[in-house]
Coordinates of C-alpha atoms in Angstrom, one line a residue:
X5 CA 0.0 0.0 0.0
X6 CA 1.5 3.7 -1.2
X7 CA 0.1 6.6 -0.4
X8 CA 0.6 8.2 -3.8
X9 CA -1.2 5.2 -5.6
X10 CA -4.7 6.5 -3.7
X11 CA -4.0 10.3 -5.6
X12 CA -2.6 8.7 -9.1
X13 CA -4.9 9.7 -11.8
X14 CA -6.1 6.3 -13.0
X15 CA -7.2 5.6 -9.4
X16 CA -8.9 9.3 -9.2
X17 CA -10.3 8.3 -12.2
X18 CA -11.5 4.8 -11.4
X19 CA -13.0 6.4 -7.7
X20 CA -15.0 9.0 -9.8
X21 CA -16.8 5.8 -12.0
X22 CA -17.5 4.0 -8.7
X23 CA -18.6 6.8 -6.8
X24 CA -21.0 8.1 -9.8
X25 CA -22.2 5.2 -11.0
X26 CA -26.2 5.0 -10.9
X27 CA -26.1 8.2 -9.5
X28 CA -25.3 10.6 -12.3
X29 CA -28.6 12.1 -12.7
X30 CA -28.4 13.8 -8.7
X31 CA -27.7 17.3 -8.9
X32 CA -24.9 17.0 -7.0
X33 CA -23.2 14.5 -9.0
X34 CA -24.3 16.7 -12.0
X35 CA -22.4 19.5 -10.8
X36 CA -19.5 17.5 -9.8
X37 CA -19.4 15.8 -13.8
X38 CA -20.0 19.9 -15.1
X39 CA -16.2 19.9 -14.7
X40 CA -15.0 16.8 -13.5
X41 CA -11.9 16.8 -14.4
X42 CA -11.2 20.2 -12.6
X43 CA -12.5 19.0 -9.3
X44 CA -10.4 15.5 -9.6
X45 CA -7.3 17.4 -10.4
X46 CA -8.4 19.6 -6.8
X47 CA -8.8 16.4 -4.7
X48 CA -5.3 15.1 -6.4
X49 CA -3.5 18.0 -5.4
X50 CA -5.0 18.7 -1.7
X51 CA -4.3 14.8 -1.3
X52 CA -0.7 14.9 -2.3
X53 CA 0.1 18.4 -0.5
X54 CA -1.8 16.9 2.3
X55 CA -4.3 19.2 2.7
X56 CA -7.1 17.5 2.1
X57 CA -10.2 17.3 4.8
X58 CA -13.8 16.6 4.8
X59 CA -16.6 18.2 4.3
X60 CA -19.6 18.8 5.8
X61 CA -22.6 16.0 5.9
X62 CA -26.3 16.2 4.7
X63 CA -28.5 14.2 8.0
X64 CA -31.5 12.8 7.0
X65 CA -33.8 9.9 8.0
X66 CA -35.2 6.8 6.6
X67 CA -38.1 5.3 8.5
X68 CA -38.1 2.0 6.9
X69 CA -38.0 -0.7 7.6
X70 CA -36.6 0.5 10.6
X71 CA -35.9 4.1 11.7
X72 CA -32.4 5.7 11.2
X73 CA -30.2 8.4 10.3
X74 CA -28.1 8.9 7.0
X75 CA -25.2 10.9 7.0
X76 CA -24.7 11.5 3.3
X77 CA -20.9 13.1 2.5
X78 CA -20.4 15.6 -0.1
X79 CA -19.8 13.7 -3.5
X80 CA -16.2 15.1 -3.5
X81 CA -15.1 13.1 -0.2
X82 CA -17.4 10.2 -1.5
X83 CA -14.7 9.5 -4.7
X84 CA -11.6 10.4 -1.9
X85 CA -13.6 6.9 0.0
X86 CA -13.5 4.8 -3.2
X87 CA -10.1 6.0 -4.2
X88 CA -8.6 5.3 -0.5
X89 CA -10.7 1.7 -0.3
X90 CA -9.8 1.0 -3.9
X91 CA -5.8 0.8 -2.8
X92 CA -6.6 -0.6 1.0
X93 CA -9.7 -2.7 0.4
X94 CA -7.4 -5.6 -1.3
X95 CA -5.0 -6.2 1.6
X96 CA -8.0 -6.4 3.8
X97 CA -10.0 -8.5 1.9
X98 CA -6.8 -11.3 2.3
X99 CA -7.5 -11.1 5.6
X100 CA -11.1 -11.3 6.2
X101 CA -12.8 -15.0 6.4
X102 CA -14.7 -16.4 3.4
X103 CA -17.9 -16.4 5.5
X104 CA -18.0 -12.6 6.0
X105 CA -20.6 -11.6 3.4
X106 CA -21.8 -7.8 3.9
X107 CA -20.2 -5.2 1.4
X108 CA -17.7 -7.3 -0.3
X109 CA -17.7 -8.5 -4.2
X110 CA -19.2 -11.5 -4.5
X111 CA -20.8 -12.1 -1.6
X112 CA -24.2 -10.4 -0.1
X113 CA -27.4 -11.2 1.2
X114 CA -28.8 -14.0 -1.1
X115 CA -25.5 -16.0 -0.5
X116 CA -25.2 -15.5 3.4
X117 CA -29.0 -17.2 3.5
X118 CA -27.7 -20.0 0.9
X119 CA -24.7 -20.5 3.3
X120 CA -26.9 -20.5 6.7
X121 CA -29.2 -22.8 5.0
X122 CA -25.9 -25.1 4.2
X123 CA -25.4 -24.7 8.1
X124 CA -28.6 -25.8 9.0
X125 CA -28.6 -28.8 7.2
X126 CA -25.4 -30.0 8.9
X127 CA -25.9 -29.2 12.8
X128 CA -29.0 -29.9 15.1
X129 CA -28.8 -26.1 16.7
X130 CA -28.0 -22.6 15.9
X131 CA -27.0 -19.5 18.0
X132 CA -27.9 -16.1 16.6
X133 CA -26.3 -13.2 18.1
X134 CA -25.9 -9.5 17.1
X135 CA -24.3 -6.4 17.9
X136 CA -26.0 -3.8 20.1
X137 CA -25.8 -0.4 18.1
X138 CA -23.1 -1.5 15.7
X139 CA -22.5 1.9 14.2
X140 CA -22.9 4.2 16.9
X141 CA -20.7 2.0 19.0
X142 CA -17.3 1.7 16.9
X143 CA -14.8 2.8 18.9
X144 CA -12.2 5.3 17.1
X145 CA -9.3 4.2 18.8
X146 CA -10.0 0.3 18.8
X147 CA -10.8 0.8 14.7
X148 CA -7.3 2.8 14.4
X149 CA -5.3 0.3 15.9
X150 CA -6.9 -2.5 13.7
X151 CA -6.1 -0.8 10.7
X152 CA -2.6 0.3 11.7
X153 CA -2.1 -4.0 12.1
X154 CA -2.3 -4.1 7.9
X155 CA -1.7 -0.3 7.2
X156 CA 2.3 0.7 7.5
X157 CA 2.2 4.1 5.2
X158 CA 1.3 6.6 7.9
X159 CA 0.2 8.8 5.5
X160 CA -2.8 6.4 4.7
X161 CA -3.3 6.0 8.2
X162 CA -3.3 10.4 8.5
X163 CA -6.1 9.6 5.6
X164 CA -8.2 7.3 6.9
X165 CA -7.9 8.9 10.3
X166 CA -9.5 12.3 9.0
X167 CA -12.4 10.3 7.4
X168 CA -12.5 8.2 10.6
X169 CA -13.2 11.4 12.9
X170 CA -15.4 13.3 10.4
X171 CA -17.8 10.9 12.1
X172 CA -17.5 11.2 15.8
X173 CA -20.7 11.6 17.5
X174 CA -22.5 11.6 14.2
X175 CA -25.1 9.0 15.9
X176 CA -24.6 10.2 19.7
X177 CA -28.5 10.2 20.5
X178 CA -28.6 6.5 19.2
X179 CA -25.5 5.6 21.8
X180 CA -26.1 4.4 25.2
X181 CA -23.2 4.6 27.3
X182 CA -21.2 1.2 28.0
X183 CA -19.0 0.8 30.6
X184 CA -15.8 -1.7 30.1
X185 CA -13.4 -2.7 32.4
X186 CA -10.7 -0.3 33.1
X187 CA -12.9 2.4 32.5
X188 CA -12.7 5.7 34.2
X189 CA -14.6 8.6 34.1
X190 CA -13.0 9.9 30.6
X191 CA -14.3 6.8 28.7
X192 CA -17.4 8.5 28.1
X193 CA -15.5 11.1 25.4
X194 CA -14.1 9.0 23.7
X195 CA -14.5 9.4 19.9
X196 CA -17.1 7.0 18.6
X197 CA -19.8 6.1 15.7
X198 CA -19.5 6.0 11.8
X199 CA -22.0 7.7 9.7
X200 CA -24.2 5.2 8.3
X201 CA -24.4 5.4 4.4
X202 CA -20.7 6.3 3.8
X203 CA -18.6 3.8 2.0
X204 CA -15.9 3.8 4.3
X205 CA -17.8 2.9 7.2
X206 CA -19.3 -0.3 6.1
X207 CA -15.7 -1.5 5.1
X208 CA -14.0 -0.1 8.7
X209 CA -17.4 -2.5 10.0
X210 CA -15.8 -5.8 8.5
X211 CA -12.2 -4.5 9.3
X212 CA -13.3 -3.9 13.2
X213 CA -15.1 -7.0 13.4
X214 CA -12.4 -9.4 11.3
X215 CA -10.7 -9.8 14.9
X216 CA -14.1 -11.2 16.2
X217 CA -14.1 -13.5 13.2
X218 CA -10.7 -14.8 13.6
X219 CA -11.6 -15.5 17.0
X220 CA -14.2 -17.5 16.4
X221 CA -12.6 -19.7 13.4
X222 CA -9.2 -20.1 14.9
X223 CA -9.6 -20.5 18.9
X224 CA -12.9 -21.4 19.4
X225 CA -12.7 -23.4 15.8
X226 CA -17.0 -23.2 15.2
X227 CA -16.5 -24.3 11.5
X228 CA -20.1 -23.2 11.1
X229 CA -19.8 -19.6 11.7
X230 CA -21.0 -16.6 9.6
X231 CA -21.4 -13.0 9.8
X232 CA -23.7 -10.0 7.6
X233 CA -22.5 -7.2 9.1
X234 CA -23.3 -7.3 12.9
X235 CA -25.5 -10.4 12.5
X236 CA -24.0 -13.3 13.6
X237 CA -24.9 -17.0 13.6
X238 CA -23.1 -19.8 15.0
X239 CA -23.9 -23.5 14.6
X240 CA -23.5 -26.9 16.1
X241 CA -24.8 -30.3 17.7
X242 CA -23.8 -29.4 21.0
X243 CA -26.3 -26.5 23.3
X244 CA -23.6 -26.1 26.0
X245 CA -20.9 -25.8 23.5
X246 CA -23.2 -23.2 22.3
X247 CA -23.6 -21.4 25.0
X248 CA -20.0 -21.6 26.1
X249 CA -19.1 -20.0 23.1
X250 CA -21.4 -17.3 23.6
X251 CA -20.0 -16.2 26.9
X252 CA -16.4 -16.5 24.5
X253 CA -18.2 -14.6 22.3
X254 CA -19.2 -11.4 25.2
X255 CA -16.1 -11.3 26.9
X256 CA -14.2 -10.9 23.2
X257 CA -16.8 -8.2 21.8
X258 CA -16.0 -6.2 25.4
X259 CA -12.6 -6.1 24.2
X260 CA -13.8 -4.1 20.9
X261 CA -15.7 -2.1 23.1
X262 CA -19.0 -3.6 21.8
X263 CA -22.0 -5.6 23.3
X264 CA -24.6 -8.3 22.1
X265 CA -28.5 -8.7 22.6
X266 CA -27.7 -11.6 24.9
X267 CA -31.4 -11.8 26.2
X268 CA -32.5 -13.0 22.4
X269 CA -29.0 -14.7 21.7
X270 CA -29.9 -18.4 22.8
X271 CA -29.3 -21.7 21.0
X272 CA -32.0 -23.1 19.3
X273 CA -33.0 -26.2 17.1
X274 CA -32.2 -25.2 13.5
X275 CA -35.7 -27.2 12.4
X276 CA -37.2 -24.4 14.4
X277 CA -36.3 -22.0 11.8
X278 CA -33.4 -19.8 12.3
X279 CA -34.1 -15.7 11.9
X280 CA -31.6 -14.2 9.1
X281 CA -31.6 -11.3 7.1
X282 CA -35.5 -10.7 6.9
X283 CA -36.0 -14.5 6.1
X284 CA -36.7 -17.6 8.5
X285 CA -34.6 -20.4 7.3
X286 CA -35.2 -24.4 7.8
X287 CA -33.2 -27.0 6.5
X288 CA -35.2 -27.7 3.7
X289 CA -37.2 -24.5 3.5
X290 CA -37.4 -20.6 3.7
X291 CA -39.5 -18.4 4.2
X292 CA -40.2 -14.5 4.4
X293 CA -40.4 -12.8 7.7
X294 CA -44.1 -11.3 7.9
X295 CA -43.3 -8.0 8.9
X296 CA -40.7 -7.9 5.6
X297 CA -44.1 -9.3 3.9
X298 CA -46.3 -6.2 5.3
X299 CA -43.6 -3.8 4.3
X300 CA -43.3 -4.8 1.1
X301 CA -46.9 -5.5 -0.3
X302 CA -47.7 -1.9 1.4
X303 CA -44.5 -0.3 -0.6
X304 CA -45.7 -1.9 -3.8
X305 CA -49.5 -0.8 -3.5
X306 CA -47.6 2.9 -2.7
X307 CA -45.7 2.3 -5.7
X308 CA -48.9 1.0 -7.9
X309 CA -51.0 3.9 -6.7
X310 CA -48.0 6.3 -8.1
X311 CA -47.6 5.0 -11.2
X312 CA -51.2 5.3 -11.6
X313 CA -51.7 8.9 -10.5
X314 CA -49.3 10.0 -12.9
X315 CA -46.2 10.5 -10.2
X316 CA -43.9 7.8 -11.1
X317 CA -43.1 6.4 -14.7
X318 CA -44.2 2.5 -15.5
X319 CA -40.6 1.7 -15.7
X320 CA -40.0 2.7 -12.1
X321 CA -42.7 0.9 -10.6
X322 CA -41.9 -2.2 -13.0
X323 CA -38.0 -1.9 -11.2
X324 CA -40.2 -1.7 -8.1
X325 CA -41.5 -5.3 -8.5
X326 CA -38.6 -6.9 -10.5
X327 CA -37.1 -6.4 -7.5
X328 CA -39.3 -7.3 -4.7
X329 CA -39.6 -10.7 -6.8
X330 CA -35.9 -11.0 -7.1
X331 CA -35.8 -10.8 -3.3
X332 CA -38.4 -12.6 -2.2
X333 CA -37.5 -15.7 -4.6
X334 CA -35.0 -16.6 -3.2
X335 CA -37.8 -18.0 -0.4
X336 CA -40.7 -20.7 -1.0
X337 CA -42.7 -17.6 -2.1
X338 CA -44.7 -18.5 -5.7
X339 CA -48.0 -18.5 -3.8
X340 CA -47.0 -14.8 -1.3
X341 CA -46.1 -13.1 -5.0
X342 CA -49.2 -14.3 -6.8
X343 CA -51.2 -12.8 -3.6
X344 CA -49.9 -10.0 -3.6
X345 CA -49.5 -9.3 -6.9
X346 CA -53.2 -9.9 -7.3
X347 CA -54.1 -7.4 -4.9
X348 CA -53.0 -5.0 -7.5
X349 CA -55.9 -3.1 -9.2
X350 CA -55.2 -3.0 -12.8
X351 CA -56.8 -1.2 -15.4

């Protein structure tokens, strides 16, 4: 890793397609693109004189299918976070297990249910755990340290540091203060959170949480282990070994300064259906959660009722349910999408 391969033009370049793509009709993107090759040449030259900082955010909030808030950057820093991951991103990825599946190529949702499913069918019980207030709870320190284990140019590290901080307290009033051993009364400033919806944060996730993962593979050796993010399912034939890996499981997260739901994390029989990703998976079977099931149907009549009224084109709600089907398929689902496609009025 070189620090003057992240400002090299064919990287600026190659950041500015990434960060653009599907996107190039936004204003801001539009404005950016009016002179693009002005406003990379800026970003190259602040980044090699080192003068280069963040800007401001845009907050606003999505209500479903749960509430929270998205911190969008300024499309200038959002190439910076593709050009940065585009050099890192490969000597992380060497490191992180193949059964880490969120926000990496190749991997996703559909294949972390296929692999759970593959889990399921080999071991009589599963543990589900996951991380209370992922985001808000990353720990700027902890996360510096982890990447200063695989970054050695400390002018990388100076870079990812200022993107790092740009997010401190970002998601305050979703933190609840945790107190760890060693603590004193100064824990409670220390810098904390990433801003959901930046590009950075979702791969400093899998880099803060690859520790957790070589944990679990190499000391505790659970060969059926997988992670989406902060969702986590462990499997096996044994309930105590279950639940002795659990409390393995606590006392590690503490170290990264995190917590689990441990009420809801207890070991259950797979052939009980185990909760992942908005589906409920059984050995031989899957199918959609309900309340997934209410939110979609109600976003497609929303979408239907738009398209009719003249407020949305057909191809935009026709992308609406190509992709609701393309989700839900990958469930026993042929008789949910004739239902609710037949609750559709058509003309």
């Amino acid at each position: 890793m070189n620090f003057a391969d992240i400002f090299a033009w064919g990287n600026l370049l190659n950041a500015h397609r990434k960060a653009a793509s599907g996107k190039r009709a936004k204003p801001n993107v539009a404005h950016f693109e009016f002179q693009a090759a002005d406003r990379l040449l800026e970003i190259q030259t602040a980044l090699q004189a080192g003068t280069w900082a963040p800007g401001e955010y845009v907050h606003f909030t999505v209500h479903s299918p749960k509430t929270r808030l998205i911190s969008a950057a300024p499309f200038a820093d959002r190439v910076v976070h593709h050009a940065l991951c585009n050099v890192i991103g490969p000597g992380f990825e060497q490191k992180f297990i193949d059964d880490s599946y969120a926000n990496r190529a190749g991997k996703g949702t559909h294949r972390a249910v296929d692999r759970l499913q593959s889990f399921a069918r080999r071991y009589r019980y599963a543990l589900r755990l996951d991380v209370v207030r992922h985001f808000p709870s990353i720990d700027h320190a902890v996360l510096l340290d982890i990447l200063a284990q695989t970054i050695q140019d400390e002018r990388i590290l100076k870079l990812a540091a200022l993107i790092v901080a740009s997010g401190d307290r970002i998601l305050e009033q979703e933190y609840e203060m945790v107190w760890f051993p060693g603590d004193d009364l100064f824990a409670i400033c220390r810098p904390r959170g990433l801003p959901i919806g930046n590009l950075t944060s979702q791969f400093w996730s899998n880099c803060y949480l690859n520790p957790l993962d070589q944990f679990v593979k190499r000391q505790l050796r659970c060969a059926g282990y997988l992670r989406y993010v902060d969702d986590m399912a462990m499997f096996s034939d044994s309930k105590p070994q279950l639940q002795e890996w659990k409390a393995a499981m606590i006392e590690r997260l503490a170290r990264l300064r995190l917590t689990i739901h441990s009420e809801s994390a207890q070991a259950q029989p797979v052939n009980a259906g185990v909760p992942w990703l908005g589906f409920l998976v059984f050995p031989e079977h899957r199918r959609v959660k309900a309340r997934k099931v209410v939110y979609g149907s109600r976003r497609l009549h929303h979408k239907f009722d738009a398209w009719r009224e003249g407020r949305i084109s057909f191809g935009e709600f026709d992308a609406s349910v190509k992709g609701w089907i393309n989700h839900v398929r990958y469930a026993d689902t042929w008789g949910l999408r004739a239902h609710v496609l037949d609750q559709l009025s058509w003309p």
